[in-house]
Short mmCIF file of C-alpha atoms (C1' of nucleotides) in Angstrom, two decimals:
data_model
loop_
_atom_site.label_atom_id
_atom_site.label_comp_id
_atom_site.label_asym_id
_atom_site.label_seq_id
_atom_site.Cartn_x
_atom_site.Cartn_y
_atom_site.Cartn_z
CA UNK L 30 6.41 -0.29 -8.83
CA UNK L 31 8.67 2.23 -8.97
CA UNK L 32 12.38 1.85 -8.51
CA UNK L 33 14.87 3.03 -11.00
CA UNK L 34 14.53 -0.01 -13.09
CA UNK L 35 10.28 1.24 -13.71
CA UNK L 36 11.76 4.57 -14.63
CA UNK L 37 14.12 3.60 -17.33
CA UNK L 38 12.18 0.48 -18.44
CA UNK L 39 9.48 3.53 -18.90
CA UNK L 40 11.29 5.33 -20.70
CA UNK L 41 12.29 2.92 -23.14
CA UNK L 42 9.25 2.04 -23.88
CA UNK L 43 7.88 5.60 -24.28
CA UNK L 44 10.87 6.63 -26.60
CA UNK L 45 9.12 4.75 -29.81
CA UNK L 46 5.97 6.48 -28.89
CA UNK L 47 6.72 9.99 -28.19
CA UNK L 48 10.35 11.02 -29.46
CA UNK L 49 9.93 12.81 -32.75
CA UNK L 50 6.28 13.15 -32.54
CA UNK L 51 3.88 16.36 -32.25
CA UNK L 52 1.83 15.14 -28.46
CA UNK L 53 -0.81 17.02 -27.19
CA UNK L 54 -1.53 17.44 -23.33
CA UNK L 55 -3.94 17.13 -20.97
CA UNK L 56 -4.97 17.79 -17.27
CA UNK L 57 -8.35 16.09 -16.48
CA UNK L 58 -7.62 16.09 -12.74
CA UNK L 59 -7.29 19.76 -13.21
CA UNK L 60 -6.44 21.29 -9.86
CA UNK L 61 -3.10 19.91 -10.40
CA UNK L 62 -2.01 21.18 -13.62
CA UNK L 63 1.49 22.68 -14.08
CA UNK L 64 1.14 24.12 -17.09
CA UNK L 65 1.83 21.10 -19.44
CA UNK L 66 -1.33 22.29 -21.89
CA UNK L 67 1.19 24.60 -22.86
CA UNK L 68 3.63 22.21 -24.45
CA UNK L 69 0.49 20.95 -26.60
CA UNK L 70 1.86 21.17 -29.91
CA UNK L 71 5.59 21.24 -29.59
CA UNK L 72 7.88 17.65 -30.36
CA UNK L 73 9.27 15.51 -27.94
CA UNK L 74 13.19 15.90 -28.45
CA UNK L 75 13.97 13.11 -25.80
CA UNK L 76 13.10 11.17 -22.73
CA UNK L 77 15.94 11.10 -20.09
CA UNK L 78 15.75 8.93 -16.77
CA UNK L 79 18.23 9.80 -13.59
CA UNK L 80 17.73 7.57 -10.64
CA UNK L 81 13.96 7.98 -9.63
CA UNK L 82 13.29 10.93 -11.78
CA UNK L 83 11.85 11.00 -15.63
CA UNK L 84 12.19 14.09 -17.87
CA UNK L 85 10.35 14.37 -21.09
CA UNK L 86 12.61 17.01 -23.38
CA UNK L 87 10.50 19.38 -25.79
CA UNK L 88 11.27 21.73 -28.47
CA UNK L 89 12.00 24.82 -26.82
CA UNK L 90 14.10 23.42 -23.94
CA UNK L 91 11.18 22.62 -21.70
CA UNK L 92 11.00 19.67 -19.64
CA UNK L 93 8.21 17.83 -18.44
CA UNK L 94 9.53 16.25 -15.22
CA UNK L 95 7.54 13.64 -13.45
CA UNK L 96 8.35 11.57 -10.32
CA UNK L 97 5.42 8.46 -9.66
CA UNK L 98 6.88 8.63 -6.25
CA UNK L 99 5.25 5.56 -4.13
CA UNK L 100 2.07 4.99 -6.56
CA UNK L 101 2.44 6.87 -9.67
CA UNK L 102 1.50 4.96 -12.67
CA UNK L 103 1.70 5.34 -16.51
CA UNK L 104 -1.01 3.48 -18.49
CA UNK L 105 -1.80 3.89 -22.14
CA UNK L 106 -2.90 2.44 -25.11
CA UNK L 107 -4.07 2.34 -29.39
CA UNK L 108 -6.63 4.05 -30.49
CA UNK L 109 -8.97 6.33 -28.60
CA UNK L 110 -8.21 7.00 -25.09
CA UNK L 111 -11.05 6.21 -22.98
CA UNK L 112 -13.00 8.74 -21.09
CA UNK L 113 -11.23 10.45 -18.41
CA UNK L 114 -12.03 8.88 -14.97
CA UNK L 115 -10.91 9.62 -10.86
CA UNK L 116 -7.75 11.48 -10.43
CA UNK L 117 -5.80 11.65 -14.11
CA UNK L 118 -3.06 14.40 -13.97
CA UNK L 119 -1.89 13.80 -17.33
CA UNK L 120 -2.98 12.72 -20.55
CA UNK L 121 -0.33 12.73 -23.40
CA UNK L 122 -1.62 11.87 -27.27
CA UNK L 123 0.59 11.25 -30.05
CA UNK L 124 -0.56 9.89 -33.05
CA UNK L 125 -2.60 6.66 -32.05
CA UNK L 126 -1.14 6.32 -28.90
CA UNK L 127 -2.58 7.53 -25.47
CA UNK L 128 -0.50 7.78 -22.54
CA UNK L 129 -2.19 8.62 -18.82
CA UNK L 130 -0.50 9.73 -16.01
CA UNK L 131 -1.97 8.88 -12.25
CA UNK L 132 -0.88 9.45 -8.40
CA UNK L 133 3.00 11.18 -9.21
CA UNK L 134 4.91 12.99 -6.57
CA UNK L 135 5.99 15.45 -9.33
CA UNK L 136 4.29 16.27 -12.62
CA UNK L 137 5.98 20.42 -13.52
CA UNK L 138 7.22 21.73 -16.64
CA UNK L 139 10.44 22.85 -15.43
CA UNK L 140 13.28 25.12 -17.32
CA UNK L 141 16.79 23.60 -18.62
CA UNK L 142 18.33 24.79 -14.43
CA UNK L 143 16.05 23.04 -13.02
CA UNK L 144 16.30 19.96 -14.33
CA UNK L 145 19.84 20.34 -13.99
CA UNK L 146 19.75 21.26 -10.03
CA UNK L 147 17.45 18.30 -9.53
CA UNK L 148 19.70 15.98 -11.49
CA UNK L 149 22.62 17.68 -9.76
CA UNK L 150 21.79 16.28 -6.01
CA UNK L 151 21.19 13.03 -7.10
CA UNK L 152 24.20 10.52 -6.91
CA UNK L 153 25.69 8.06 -9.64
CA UNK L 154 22.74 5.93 -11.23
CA UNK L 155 23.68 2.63 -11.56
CA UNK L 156 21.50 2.31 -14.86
CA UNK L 157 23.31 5.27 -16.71
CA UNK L 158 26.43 4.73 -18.77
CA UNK L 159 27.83 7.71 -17.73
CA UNK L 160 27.57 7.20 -13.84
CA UNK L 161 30.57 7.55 -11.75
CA UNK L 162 30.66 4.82 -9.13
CA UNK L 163 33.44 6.69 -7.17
CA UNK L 164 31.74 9.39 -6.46
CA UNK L 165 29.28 6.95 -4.65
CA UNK L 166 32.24 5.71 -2.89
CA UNK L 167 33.68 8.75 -1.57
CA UNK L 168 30.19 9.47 -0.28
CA UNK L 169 29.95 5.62 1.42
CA UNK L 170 33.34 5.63 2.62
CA UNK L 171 33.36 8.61 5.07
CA UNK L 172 29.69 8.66 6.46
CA UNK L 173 29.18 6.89 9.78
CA UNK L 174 25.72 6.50 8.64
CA UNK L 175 24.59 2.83 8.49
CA UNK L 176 25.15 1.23 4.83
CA UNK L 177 21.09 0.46 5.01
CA UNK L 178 20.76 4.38 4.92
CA UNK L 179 22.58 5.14 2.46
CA UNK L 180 22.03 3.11 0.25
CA UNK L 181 18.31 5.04 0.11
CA UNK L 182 20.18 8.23 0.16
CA UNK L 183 18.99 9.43 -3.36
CA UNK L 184 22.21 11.41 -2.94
CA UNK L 185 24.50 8.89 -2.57
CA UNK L 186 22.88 6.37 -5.12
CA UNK L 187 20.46 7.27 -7.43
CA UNK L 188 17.51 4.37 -8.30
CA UNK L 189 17.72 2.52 -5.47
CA UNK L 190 14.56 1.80 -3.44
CA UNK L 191 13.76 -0.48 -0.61
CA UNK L 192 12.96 -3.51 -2.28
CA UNK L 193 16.67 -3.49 -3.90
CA UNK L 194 18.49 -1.67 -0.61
CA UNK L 195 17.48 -5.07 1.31
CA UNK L 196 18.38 -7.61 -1.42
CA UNK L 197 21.94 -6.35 -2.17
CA UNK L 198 22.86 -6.27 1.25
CA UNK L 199 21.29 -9.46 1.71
CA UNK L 200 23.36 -10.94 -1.69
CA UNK L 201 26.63 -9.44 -0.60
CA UNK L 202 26.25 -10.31 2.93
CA UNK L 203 26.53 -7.47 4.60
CA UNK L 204 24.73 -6.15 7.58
CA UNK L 205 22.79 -3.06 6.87
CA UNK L 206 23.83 -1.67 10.38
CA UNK L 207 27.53 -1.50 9.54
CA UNK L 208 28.68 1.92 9.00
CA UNK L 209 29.26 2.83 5.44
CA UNK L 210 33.03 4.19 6.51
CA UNK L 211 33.69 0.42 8.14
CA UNK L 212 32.66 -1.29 4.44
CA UNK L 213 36.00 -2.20 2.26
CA UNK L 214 36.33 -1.01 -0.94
CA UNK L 215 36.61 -4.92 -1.96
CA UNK L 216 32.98 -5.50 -0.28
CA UNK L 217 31.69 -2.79 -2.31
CA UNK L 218 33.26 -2.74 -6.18
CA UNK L 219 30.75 -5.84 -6.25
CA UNK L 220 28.01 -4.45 -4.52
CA UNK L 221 27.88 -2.01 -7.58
CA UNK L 222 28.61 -4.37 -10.10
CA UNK L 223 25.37 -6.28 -8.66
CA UNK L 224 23.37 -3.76 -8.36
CA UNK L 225 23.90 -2.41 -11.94
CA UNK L 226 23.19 -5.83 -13.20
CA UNK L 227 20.08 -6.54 -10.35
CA UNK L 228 18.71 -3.09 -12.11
CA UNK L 229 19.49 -4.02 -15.43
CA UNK L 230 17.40 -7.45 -15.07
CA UNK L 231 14.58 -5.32 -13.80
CA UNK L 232 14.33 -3.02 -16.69
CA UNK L 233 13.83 -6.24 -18.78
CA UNK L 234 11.85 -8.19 -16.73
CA UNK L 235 9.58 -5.43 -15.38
CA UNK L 236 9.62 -6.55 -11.92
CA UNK L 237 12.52 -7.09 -9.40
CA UNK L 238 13.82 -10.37 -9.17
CA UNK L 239 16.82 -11.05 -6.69
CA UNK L 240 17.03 -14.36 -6.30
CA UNK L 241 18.98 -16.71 -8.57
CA UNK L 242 17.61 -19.21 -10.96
CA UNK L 243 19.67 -22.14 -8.84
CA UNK L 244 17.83 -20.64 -5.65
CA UNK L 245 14.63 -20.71 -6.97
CA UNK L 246 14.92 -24.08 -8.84
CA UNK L 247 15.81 -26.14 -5.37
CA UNK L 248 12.86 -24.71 -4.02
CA UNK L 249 10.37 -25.64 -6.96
CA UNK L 250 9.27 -28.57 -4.86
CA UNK L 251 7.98 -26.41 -2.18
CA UNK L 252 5.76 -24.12 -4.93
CA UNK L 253 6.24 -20.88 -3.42
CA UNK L 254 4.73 -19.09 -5.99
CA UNK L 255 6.03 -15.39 -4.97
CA UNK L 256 10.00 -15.96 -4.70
CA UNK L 257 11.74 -13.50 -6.64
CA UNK L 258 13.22 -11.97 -3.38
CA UNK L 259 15.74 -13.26 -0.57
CA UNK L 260 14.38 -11.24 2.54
CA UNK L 261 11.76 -8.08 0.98
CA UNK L 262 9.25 -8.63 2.91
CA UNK L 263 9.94 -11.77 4.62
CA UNK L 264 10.20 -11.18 8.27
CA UNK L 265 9.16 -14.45 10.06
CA UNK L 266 9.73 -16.79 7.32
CA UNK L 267 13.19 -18.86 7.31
CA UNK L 268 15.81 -17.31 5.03
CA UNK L 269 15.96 -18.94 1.79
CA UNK L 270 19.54 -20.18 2.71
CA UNK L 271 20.32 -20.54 6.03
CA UNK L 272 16.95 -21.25 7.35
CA UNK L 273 17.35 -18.10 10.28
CA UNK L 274 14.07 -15.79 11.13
CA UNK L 275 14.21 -13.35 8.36
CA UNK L 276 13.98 -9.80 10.54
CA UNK L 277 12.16 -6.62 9.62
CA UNK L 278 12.95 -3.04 11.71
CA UNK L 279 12.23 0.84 10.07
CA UNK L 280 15.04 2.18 9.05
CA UNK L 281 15.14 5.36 7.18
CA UNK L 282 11.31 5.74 7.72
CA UNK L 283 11.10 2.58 5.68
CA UNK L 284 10.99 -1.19 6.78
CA UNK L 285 14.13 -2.83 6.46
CA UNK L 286 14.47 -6.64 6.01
CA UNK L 287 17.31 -8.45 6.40
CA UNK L 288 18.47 -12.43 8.37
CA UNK L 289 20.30 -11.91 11.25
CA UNK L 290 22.94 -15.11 10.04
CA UNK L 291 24.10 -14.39 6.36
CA UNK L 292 23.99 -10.63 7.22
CA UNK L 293 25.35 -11.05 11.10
CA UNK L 294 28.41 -7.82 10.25
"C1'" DG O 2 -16.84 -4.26 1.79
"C1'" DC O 3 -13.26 -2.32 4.84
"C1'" DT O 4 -8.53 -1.35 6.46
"C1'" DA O 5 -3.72 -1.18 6.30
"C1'" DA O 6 0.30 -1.11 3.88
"C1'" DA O 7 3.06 -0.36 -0.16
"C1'" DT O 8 8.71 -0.26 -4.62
"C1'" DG O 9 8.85 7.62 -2.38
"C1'" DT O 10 9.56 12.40 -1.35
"C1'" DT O 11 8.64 16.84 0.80
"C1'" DG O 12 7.83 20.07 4.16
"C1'" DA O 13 6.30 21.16 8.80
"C1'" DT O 14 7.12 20.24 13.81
"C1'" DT Y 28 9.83 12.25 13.61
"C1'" DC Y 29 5.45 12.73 11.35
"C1'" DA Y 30 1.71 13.93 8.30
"C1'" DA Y 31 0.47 14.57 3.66
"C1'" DC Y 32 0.24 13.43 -1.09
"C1'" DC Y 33 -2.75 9.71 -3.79
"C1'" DT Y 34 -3.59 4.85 -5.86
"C1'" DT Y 35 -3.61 -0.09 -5.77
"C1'" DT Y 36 -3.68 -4.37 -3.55
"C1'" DA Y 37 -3.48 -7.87 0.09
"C1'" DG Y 38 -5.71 -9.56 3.81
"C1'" DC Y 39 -9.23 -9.40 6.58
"C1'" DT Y 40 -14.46 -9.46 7.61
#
DNA sequence: GCTAAATGTTGAT
DNA sequence: TCAACCTTTAGCT
């Protein structure tokens, strides 16, 4: 399920397995290899997630850069891997552990410039301490572009997905039709404020959960079992809140969901 | 069992 | 704007 929050919570967890350790590689699938045999052998220096994207740092200054995209998956395990089935891209070995790679957008080794031009377009990740949320402003603030765009600009905001583009709107109350240039600067301070902490929760929880404990407590009596979002996915159901017709329309090729009455401007 | 849709991006039209 | 990439799952039958 991959947001930004997957990508660092993966990362966190691979650090303990790979980071310091000799890893061998794999290609089962084959026809897709980029080369990563060739950093069998070598130590991983780091693992480094920006927005979307993962890079695994070897000796040598190599990267391995992989991207799940919409159903890229990491599994792994202890002990010996099992035997390669369907389409594996990547299988990574250190030590005991196994780690296999299925269905990414991207799986290259790429060279020191080109991680850095790929982490170069991407805007400020909420997730990183060293993002600048100003420059996500000055982007926001002069586009006439619909805030529901942007927000999945990768360029604007790095991480963000649709899942969490529709539930901050939806928690600050905004429309995601108004024009980024028409939001104030005191509607959006806390927009990133909650979506750093919305992304944070994710990492640790492993899934996205938008709704607040209060929310979902006064509903208990109802046992809705799935309702860790406001409006994701719930056009035709009442908002949680307001009881309105949640709505759902594509917007930047993806569906957007939003309720017409806590997000009416 | 089958089909459609899904938390994403790229490259062609 | 649309197809392609490729896997999993939900919701049908």
């Amino acid at each position: 399920m991959p947001e930004g929050h997957t990508i660092h919570r993966l990362a966190r967890d691979h650090r303990p397995l790979l980071v310091g350790r000799t890893v061998s590689l794999s290609s089962p699938q084959g026809r897709f290899a980029t080369g990563a045999e060739l950093l069998t052998g070598r130590v991983v220096t780091r693992i480094e997630p920006y927005g979307k994207h993962l890079f695994y740092g070897f000796e040598g200054e190599q990267h391995l850069h992989v991207h799940l995209g919409l159903y890229g998956k990491w599994a792994g395990g202890v002990g010996p891997a099992p035997e390669p089935r369907g389409a594996l891209r990547l299988r990574m070995v250190a030590g005991d552990h196994w780690l296999d790679l299925r269905g990414p957008t991207a799986c290259e080794v790429v060279e020191p410039h080109e991680r850095d031009a790929v982490v170069a377009r991407l805007g400020p990740d909420p997730l990183r301490r060293d993002a600048d949320p100003e420059r996500a402003w000055a982007r926001l603030s002069r586009s006439r572009r619909t805030v529901g765009e942007l927000l999945m600009d990768q360029a604007v905001l790095a991480g963000i997905g649709n899942v969490y583009r529709a539930e901050v709107l939806y928690r600050a109350g905004v429309s995601p039709f108004r024009p980024g240039r028409e939001l104030a600067r005191e509607e959006w301070d806390p927009m990133w404020v909650d979506l750093s902490a919305l992304l944070r929760a994710g990492v640790r929880a492993g899934r996205i959960v938008t709704t607040e404990r209060e929310d979902r407590e006064r509903r208990s009596g109802t046992a809705r079992r799935d309702d860790a979002h406001y409006v994701y996915r719930r056009h035709g159901l009442p908002c949680r809140r307001c009881g309105a017709e949640v709505r759902t329309q594509v917007m930047a090729g993806r569906n957007l969901f939003w309720c017409p009455v806590c997000q009416a401007v």
